[in-house]
Short mmCIF file of C-alpha atoms in Angstrom, two decimals:
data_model
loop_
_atom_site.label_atom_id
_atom_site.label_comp_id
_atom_site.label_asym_id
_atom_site.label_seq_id
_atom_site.Cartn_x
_atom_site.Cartn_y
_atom_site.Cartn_z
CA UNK U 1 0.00 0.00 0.00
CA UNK U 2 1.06 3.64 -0.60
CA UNK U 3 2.44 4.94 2.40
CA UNK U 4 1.88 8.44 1.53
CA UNK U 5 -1.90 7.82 0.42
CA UNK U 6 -4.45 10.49 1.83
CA UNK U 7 -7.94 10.88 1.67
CA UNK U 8 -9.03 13.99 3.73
CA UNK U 9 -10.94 14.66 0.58
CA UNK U 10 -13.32 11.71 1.39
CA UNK U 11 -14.14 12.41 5.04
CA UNK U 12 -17.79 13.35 4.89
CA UNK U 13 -18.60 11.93 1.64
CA UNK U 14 -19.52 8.83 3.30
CA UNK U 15 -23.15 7.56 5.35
CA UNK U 16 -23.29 6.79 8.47
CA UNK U 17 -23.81 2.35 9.38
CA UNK U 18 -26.87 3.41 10.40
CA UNK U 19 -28.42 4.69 6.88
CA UNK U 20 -26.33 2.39 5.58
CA UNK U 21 -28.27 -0.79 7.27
CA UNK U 22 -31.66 0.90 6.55
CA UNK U 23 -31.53 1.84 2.93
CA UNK U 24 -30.40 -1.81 2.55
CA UNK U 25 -32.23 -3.49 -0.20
CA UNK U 26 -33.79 -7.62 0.60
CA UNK U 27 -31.88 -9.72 -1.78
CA UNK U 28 -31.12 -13.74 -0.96
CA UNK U 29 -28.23 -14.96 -1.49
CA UNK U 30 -28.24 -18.94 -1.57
CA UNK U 31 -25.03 -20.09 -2.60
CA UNK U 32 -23.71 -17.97 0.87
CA UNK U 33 -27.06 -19.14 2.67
CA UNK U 34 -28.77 -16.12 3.17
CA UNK U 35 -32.07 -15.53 2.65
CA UNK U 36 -32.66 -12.18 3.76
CA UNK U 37 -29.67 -10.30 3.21
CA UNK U 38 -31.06 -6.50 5.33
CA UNK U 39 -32.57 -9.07 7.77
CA UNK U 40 -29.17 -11.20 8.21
CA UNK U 41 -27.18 -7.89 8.17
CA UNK U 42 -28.93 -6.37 11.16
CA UNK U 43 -29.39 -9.90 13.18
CA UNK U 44 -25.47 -9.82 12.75
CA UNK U 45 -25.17 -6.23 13.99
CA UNK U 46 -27.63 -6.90 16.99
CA UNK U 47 -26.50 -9.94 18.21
CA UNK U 48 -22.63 -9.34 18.12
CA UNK U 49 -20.80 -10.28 21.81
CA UNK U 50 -17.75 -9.44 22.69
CA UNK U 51 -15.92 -12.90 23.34
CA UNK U 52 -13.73 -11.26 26.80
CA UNK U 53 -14.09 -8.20 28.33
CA UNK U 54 -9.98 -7.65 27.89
CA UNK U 55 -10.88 -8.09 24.51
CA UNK U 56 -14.11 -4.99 24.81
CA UNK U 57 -11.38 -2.77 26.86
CA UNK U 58 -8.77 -3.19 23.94
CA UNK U 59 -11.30 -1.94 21.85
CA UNK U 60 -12.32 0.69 23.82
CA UNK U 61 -9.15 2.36 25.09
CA UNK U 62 -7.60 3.05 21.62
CA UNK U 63 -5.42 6.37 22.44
CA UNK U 64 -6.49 9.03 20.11
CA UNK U 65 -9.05 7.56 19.19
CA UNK U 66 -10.66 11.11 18.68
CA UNK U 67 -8.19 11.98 15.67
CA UNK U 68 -9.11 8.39 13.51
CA UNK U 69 -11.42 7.71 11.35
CA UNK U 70 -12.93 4.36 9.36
CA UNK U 71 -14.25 4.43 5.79
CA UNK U 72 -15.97 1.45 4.86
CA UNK U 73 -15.74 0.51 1.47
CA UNK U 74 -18.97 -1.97 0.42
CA UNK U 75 -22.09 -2.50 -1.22
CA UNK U 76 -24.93 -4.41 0.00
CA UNK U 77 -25.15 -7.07 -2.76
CA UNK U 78 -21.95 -8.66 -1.17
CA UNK U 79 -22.53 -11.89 1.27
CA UNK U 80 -19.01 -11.04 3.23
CA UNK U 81 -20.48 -7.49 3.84
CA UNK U 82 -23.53 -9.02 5.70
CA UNK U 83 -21.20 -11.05 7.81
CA UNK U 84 -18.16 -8.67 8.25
CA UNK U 85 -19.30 -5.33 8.27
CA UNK U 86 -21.82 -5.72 11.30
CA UNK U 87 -18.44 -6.65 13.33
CA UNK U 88 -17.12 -3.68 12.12
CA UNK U 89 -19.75 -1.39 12.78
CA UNK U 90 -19.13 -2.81 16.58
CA UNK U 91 -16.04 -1.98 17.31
CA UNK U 92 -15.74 1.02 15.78
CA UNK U 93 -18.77 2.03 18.10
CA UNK U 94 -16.22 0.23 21.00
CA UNK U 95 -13.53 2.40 19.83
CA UNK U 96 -15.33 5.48 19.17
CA UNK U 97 -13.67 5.84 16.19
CA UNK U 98 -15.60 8.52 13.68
CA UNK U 99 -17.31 5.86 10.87
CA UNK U 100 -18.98 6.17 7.63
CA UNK U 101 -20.09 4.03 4.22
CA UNK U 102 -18.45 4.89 1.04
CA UNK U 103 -21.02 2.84 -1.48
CA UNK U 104 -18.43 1.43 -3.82
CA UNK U 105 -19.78 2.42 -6.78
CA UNK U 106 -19.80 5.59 -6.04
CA UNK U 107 -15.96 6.03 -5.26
CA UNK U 108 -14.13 3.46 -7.62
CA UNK U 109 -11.27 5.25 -7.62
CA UNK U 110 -10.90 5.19 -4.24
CA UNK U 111 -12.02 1.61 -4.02
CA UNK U 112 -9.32 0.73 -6.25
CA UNK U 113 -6.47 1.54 -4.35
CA UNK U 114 -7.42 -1.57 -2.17
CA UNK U 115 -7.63 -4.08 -4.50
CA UNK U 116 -7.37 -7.55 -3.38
CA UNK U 117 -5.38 -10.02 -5.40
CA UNK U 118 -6.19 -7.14 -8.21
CA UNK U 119 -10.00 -7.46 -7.98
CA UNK U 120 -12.75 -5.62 -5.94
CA UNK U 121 -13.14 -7.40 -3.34
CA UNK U 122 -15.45 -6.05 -0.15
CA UNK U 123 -15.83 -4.30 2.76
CA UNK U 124 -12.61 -2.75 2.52
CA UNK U 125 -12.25 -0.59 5.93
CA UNK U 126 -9.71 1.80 5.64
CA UNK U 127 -8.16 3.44 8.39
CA UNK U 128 -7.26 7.14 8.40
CA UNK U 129 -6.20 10.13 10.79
CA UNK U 130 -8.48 13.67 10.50
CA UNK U 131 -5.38 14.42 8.19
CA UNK U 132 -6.31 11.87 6.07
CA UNK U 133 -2.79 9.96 6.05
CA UNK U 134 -4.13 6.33 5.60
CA UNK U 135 -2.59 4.07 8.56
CA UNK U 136 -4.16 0.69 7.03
CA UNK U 137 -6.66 -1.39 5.80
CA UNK U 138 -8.64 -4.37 7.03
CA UNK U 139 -10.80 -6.67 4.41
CA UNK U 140 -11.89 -8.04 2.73
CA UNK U 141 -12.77 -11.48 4.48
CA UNK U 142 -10.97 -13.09 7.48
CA UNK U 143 -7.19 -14.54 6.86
CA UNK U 144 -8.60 -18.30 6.27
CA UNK U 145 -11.89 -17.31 4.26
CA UNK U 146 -9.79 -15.46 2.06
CA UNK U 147 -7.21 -18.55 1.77
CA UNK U 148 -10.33 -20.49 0.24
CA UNK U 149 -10.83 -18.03 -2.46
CA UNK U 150 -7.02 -17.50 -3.43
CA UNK U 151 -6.99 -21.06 -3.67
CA UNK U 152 -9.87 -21.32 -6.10
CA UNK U 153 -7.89 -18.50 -8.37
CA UNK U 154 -5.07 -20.56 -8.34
CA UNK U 155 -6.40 -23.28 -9.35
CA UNK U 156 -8.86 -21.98 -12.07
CA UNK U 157 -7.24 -19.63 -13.95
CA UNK U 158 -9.10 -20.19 -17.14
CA UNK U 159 -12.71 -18.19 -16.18
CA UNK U 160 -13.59 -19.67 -19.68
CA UNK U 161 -13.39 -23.14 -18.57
CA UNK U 162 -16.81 -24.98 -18.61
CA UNK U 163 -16.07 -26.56 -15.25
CA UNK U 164 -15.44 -22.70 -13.54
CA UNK U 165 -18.85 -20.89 -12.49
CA UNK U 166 -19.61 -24.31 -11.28
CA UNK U 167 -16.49 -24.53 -9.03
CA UNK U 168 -16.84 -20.73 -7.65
CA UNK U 169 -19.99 -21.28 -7.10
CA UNK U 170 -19.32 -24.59 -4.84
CA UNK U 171 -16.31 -22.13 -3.45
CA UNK U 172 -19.04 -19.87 -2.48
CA UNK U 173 -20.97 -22.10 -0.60
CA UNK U 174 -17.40 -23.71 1.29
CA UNK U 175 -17.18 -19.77 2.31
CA UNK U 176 -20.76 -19.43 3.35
CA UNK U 177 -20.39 -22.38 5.56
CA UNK U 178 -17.15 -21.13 6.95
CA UNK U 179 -18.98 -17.86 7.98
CA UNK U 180 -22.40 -19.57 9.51
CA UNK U 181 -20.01 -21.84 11.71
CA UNK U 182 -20.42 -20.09 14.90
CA UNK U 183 -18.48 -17.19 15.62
CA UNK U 184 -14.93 -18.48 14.49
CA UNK U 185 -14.60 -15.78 11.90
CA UNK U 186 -15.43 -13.08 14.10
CA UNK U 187 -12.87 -13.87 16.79
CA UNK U 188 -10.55 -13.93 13.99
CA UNK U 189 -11.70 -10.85 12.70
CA UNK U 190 -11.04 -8.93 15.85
CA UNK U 191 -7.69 -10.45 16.21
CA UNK U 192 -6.98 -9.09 13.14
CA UNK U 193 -7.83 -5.88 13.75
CA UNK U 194 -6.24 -5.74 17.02
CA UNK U 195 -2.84 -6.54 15.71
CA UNK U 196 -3.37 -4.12 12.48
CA UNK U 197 -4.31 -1.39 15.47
CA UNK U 198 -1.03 -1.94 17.17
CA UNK U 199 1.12 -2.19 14.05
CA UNK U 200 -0.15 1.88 14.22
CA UNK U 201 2.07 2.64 17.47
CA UNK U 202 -0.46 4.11 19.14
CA UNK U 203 -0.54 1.78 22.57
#
């Protein structure tokens, strides 16, 4: 990632989680098991628990936590949003941190700065001081969700191949499974996030 990338000029151009989960449309999304995507997406949000009240406290004593921001970078067409960005949504309430939506098709450009493995993969929640100077990114899936998709590029190269929708599409069901398996992905999630938090410096 750039080290020198700002975005001061998108502070404010986002929504807020809450218009964000509102204005959802209902879609269902079988292949990740989800048949009411707004209805999933605020289940998620509401029933989130912290898993250790060290683990709230880290959250929640973030020094300067008044000078940070979050952009989220999503949609809400995209299963790993309804999973993932509830989480987020959480802890940046824990941390206080300042947070808005940026709807992804509305700022490509600055979605595509965080490509992963050169596609558009989402939420992408970028992390940024009032100056804008970007201190990281988190998305767009947990460490070992995303490891099942890199695989399946790996190993179908060829999107031409008869045999491919058929194989992401059992991929996308493997990563729909992985996600409905109790809370595993969250706890990894906020592990994630903890150690991307203290790569920063700030503790």
């Amino acid at each position: 990632m750039n080290k020198t990338l700002n975005l001061k000029h998108k502070i404010g151009q986002g929504i807020s989680p809450h218009t964000f989960m509102e204005s959802m449309e209902v879609r269902t999304m079988e292949l990740s098991g989800i048949p009411n995507t707004k209805e999933k997406m605020i289940a998620n949000y509401e029933h989130f628990s912290w898993a250790s009240a060290e683990e709230k406290a880290f959250f929640g004593s973030i020094p300067e936590h008044e000078d940070l921001h979050c952009l989220i970078l999503c949609t809400d067409w995209c299963p790993d949003v309804i999973w993932n960005v509830p989480v987020l949504f959480r802890v940046m309430e824990q941390a206080q941190m300042t947070t808005e939506v940026l709807i992804m098709e509305d700022h490509l450009e600055t979605m595509d700065q965080f490509l992963t493995d050169g596609g558009r993969a989402q939420p992408i929640a970028v992390f940024l001081k009032r100056s804008g100077e970007v201190l990281g990114r988190w998305g767009a899936r947990p460490a070992y969700i995303q490891a099942v998709m890199d695989h399946f590029k790996a190993t179908h190269p060829d999107k031409q191949d008869p045999k491919y929708q058929e194989s992401l599409n059992r991929t996308y069901r493997d990563i729909g499974k992985l996600y409905r398996d109790g809370n595993e992905y969250q706890r990894v999630m906020l592990q994630e996030l903890r150690e991307l938090i203290l790569g920063w410096g700030l503790h």
